[in-house]
Amino acid sequence: MVVLAIGCHPDDVEISCAGTLLKCRQRGDKVAVCHVANGNLGHVIIQPDELREMRIQEAKNAGAIAGIEVVTCDVGDYMPNACDFSHRDKIIEVIRDYDPDLIITHSPTDYMPDHLAVSRLVFDATFGATLPHYGSGRPGKLTPLYYMDNLAGMNFNPTEYVDISDVIDTKLEMLECHVSQMKWMRDHDHIDFADFVRTCSKARGYQCNAEYAEAFTQAYVWPKVVAKRMLP
């Protein structure tokens, strides 16, 4: 199976679904991650051009730990726009390139405008990618779409869980690759974000009788729902 996770910023996937992607790799899936935004505004001191390069590389470093391919649409932070056809078309191209059996992205109940825009862009692109006379490239199949957890689980009601107990340390190792974010939050905001992510995974674990878990819900729209479990 081919699994494609489409996040907004270079660390969003590590926060919300890296454990699940690691479990997908364990069962033999090909896994790819696409970041729509390049993270260039994610620091107070490091300037956008320099930070863009850093964050793209940090994402690749994280993917390398798990054998995950990482690509970017290279849209600037706070620029993803659900009404911008060029942004949608970039995602359509990625979907057609990987021809996934399963796509994971942000929930439409997320808190950040960039995340909400990507959620809508991915929803639209999963349809556009199937149209044989739209754009270039071979049209893809209609793909089941899953939404990953919101930050701290706020305003998110899971319908499925993945037990990530045996890969939680690797998930956090991937997260720590995003040095520009993790170090800044520890040194200047006094936030141990790795502990935050571990704690959220622990809380989701309590809900499903696992030590650590990640939570998801499906896009319950016809015909994206299939009569089998797609998540590991």
Short mmCIF file of C-alpha atoms in Angstrom, two decimals:
data_model
loop_
_atom_site.label_atom_id
_atom_site.label_comp_id
_atom_site.label_asym_id
_atom_site.label_seq_id
_atom_site.Cartn_x
_atom_site.Cartn_y
_atom_site.Cartn_z
CA MET A 1 0.00 0.00 0.00
CA VAL A 2 1.10 3.58 -0.62
CA VAL A 3 0.41 6.12 2.13
CA LEU A 4 0.70 9.86 1.58
CA ALA A 5 0.61 12.31 4.50
CA ILE A 6 0.11 15.95 3.48
CA GLY A 7 0.86 18.42 6.25
CA CYS A 8 1.13 22.16 6.22
CA HIS A 9 4.44 22.89 7.96
CA PRO A 10 7.57 20.74 8.11
CA ASP A 11 6.89 19.44 11.64
CA ASP A 12 3.11 18.97 11.57
CA VAL A 13 3.23 15.36 10.47
CA GLU A 14 5.76 14.44 13.17
CA ILE A 15 3.47 15.96 15.78
CA SER A 16 0.22 14.26 14.77
CA CYS A 17 0.81 11.12 12.73
CA ALA A 18 4.50 10.10 12.53
CA GLY A 19 3.84 7.12 14.77
CA THR A 20 1.19 5.87 12.37
CA LEU A 21 3.51 6.38 9.41
CA LEU A 22 6.15 4.34 11.21
CA LYS A 23 3.58 1.57 11.73
CA CYS A 24 2.74 1.76 8.03
CA ARG A 25 6.41 1.27 7.22
CA GLN A 26 6.48 -1.72 9.58
CA ARG A 27 3.72 -3.43 7.60
CA GLY A 28 5.60 -2.82 4.36
CA ASP A 29 3.88 0.28 3.00
CA LYS A 30 5.59 2.89 0.88
CA VAL A 31 5.18 6.17 2.75
CA ALA A 32 5.63 9.73 1.53
CA VAL A 33 5.20 13.08 3.25
CA CYS A 34 4.41 16.36 1.51
CA HIS A 35 4.66 19.72 3.23
CA VAL A 36 2.61 22.42 1.55
CA ALA A 37 4.28 25.34 3.36
CA ASN A 38 8.03 25.70 3.79
CA GLY A 39 7.99 26.99 7.38
CA ASN A 40 9.83 30.21 6.55
CA LEU A 41 8.04 32.32 9.18
CA GLY A 42 8.47 29.89 12.06
CA HIS A 43 11.15 31.79 13.99
CA VAL A 44 11.56 35.20 15.59
CA ILE A 45 15.27 35.69 14.83
CA ILE A 46 16.19 33.44 11.89
CA GLN A 47 15.24 35.21 8.68
CA PRO A 48 12.73 33.64 6.26
CA ASP A 49 15.10 32.72 3.42
CA GLU A 50 17.56 31.02 5.76
CA LEU A 51 14.82 29.36 7.78
CA ARG A 52 13.16 28.00 4.64
CA GLU A 53 16.32 26.09 3.76
CA MET A 54 16.76 24.86 7.32
CA ARG A 55 13.23 23.58 7.70
CA ILE A 56 13.14 21.79 4.37
CA GLN A 57 16.33 19.97 5.38
CA GLU A 58 15.02 19.23 8.88
CA ALA A 59 11.99 17.57 7.33
CA LYS A 60 14.19 15.43 5.11
CA ASN A 61 16.29 14.44 8.11
CA ALA A 62 13.16 13.33 9.95
CA GLY A 63 11.93 11.32 6.99
CA ALA A 64 15.30 9.60 6.59
CA ILE A 65 14.96 8.07 10.07
CA ALA A 66 11.89 6.16 8.93
CA GLY A 67 12.66 5.60 5.26
CA ILE A 68 9.99 8.11 4.27
CA GLU A 69 10.20 10.23 1.12
CA VAL A 70 9.72 13.94 1.82
CA VAL A 71 8.70 16.62 -0.69
CA THR A 72 7.49 20.20 -0.40
CA CYS A 73 5.12 22.42 -2.37
CA ASP A 74 7.32 25.30 -1.13
CA VAL A 75 4.50 27.75 -0.39
CA GLY A 76 5.42 30.47 2.11
CA ASP A 77 3.97 30.42 5.62
CA TYR A 78 0.59 32.11 6.01
CA MET A 79 0.17 31.87 2.24
CA PRO A 80 -1.71 28.55 1.74
CA ASN A 81 -5.06 29.52 0.31
CA ALA A 82 -7.94 27.13 -0.31
CA CYS A 83 -9.14 29.39 -3.13
CA ASP A 84 -5.77 29.51 -4.91
CA PHE A 85 -5.94 27.05 -7.81
CA SER A 86 -2.15 27.03 -8.15
CA HIS A 87 -1.85 25.67 -4.58
CA ARG A 88 -4.49 23.06 -5.25
CA ASP A 89 -2.75 22.07 -8.48
CA LYS A 90 0.58 21.55 -6.69
CA ILE A 91 -1.14 19.05 -4.40
CA ILE A 92 -2.90 17.37 -7.32
CA GLU A 93 0.50 16.84 -8.92
CA VAL A 94 1.87 15.25 -5.74
CA ILE A 95 -1.15 12.95 -5.45
CA ARG A 96 -0.81 11.87 -9.06
CA ASP A 97 2.92 11.28 -8.65
CA TYR A 98 2.49 8.94 -5.67
CA ASP A 99 -0.93 7.46 -6.55
CA PRO A 100 -1.63 6.71 -2.86
CA ASP A 101 -4.10 4.22 -1.44
CA LEU A 102 -4.57 6.39 1.65
CA ILE A 103 -4.10 10.10 2.33
CA ILE A 104 -3.74 11.72 5.77
CA THR A 105 -4.02 15.47 6.31
CA HIS A 106 -5.19 18.17 8.73
CA SER A 107 -8.67 18.18 10.19
CA PRO A 108 -11.20 20.80 9.04
CA THR A 109 -11.59 21.64 12.77
CA ASP A 110 -7.94 22.63 13.24
CA TYR A 111 -6.93 25.88 14.92
CA MET A 112 -4.51 27.46 12.44
CA PRO A 113 -5.52 29.21 9.20
CA ASP A 114 -2.67 27.55 7.30
CA HIS A 115 -3.79 24.10 8.49
CA LEU A 116 -7.43 24.78 7.63
CA ALA A 117 -6.45 25.92 4.14
CA VAL A 118 -4.39 22.76 3.59
CA SER A 119 -7.25 20.58 4.84
CA ARG A 120 -9.55 22.10 2.24
CA LEU A 121 -6.91 22.07 -0.49
CA VAL A 122 -6.27 18.35 0.05
CA PHE A 123 -9.99 17.54 0.09
CA ASP A 124 -10.43 19.35 -3.22
CA ALA A 125 -7.24 17.94 -4.72
CA THR A 126 -8.24 14.34 -3.99
CA PHE A 127 -11.18 14.93 -6.30
CA GLY A 128 -9.30 16.97 -8.90
CA ALA A 129 -6.58 14.34 -9.16
CA THR A 130 -9.14 11.86 -10.52
CA LEU A 131 -10.31 14.04 -13.41
CA PRO A 132 -8.84 12.68 -16.66
CA HIS A 133 -9.08 15.97 -18.55
CA TYR A 134 -7.83 18.29 -15.78
CA GLY A 135 -4.19 19.30 -15.85
CA SER A 136 -1.42 17.01 -16.98
CA GLY A 137 -0.37 13.57 -15.88
CA ARG A 138 -2.21 10.33 -15.39
CA PRO A 139 -5.44 10.72 -13.37
CA GLY A 140 -5.43 8.95 -10.03
CA LYS A 141 -8.02 6.88 -8.22
CA LEU A 142 -10.38 8.30 -5.65
CA THR A 143 -8.51 7.87 -2.37
CA PRO A 144 -9.80 7.41 1.19
CA LEU A 145 -8.98 10.51 3.23
CA TYR A 146 -8.19 10.55 6.96
CA TYR A 147 -7.80 13.56 9.24
CA MET A 148 -5.07 13.57 11.88
CA ASP A 149 -5.51 14.90 15.41
CA ASN A 150 -5.58 18.60 16.24
CA LEU A 151 -2.92 20.06 18.51
CA ALA A 152 -3.67 18.98 22.10
CA GLY A 153 -6.72 17.13 20.78
CA MET A 154 -8.82 20.29 20.91
CA ASN A 155 -12.13 20.15 19.02
CA PHE A 156 -11.36 16.69 17.62
CA ASN A 157 -13.54 13.63 18.18
CA PRO A 158 -11.63 10.51 17.07
CA THR A 159 -13.27 7.60 15.29
CA GLU A 160 -10.10 5.50 14.92
CA TYR A 161 -6.89 5.03 16.88
CA VAL A 162 -3.47 3.61 16.07
CA ASP A 163 -1.39 2.04 18.84
CA ILE A 164 2.08 3.61 18.53
CA SER A 165 3.51 2.32 21.81
CA ASP A 166 6.42 0.50 20.17
CA VAL A 167 7.41 3.49 18.00
CA ILE A 168 6.83 6.45 20.32
CA ASP A 169 10.58 6.98 20.85
CA THR A 170 11.23 6.99 17.10
CA LYS A 171 8.34 9.41 16.58
CA LEU A 172 9.95 11.79 19.07
CA GLU A 173 13.36 11.28 17.46
CA MET A 174 11.82 12.41 14.18
CA LEU A 175 10.29 15.42 15.91
CA GLU A 176 13.65 16.38 17.41
CA CYS A 177 15.06 16.69 13.87
CA HIS A 178 13.17 19.98 13.67
CA VAL A 179 15.88 21.73 15.64
CA SER A 180 14.89 25.26 14.61
CA GLN A 181 11.55 24.73 16.35
CA MET A 182 12.36 22.43 19.24
CA LYS A 183 15.45 24.28 20.46
CA TRP A 184 13.79 27.69 20.19
CA MET A 185 10.78 26.59 22.22
CA ARG A 186 13.01 25.12 24.94
CA ASP A 187 15.47 28.03 25.11
CA HIS A 188 13.14 30.99 24.68
CA ASP A 189 9.56 29.84 25.34
CA HIS A 190 10.51 27.36 28.08
CA ILE A 191 8.30 24.73 26.43
CA ASP A 192 9.41 21.12 26.14
CA PHE A 193 7.41 20.37 23.02
CA ALA A 194 8.59 16.76 22.85
CA ASP A 195 7.07 16.21 26.29
CA PHE A 196 3.90 17.93 25.08
CA VAL A 197 3.61 15.54 22.12
CA ARG A 198 4.40 12.50 24.27
CA THR A 199 1.73 13.57 26.77
CA CYS A 200 -0.90 13.99 24.04
CA SER A 201 -0.03 10.53 22.70
CA LYS A 202 -0.37 9.16 26.22
CA ALA A 203 -3.80 10.74 26.60
CA ARG A 204 -5.01 9.23 23.32
CA GLY A 205 -3.59 5.92 24.52
CA TYR A 206 -5.77 6.02 27.62
CA GLN A 207 -8.81 6.37 25.36
CA CYS A 208 -8.07 3.16 23.43
CA ASN A 209 -6.32 1.00 26.06
CA ALA A 210 -2.84 1.49 24.65
CA GLU A 211 0.24 3.03 26.22
CA TYR A 212 0.54 5.59 23.41
CA ALA A 213 -1.74 6.23 20.45
CA GLU A 214 -2.58 8.63 17.64
CA ALA A 215 -6.16 9.58 16.81
CA PHE A 216 -7.92 10.01 13.48
CA THR A 217 -11.26 10.42 11.82
CA GLN A 218 -12.28 9.81 8.23
CA ALA A 219 -13.70 12.13 5.65
CA TYR A 220 -17.15 10.56 5.76
CA VAL A 221 -18.24 11.48 2.27
CA TRP A 222 -19.18 9.26 -0.64
CA PRO A 223 -17.27 7.55 -2.19
CA LYS A 224 -14.15 8.05 -0.04
CA VAL A 225 -15.20 5.48 2.58
CA VAL A 226 -14.22 1.85 2.05
CA ALA A 227 -15.36 -1.28 3.91
CA LYS A 228 -11.97 -2.18 5.36
CA ARG A 229 -9.48 -0.74 7.83
CA MET A 230 -6.85 1.35 6.10
CA LEU A 231 -4.85 2.51 9.11
CA PRO A 232 -2.34 0.07 10.67
#
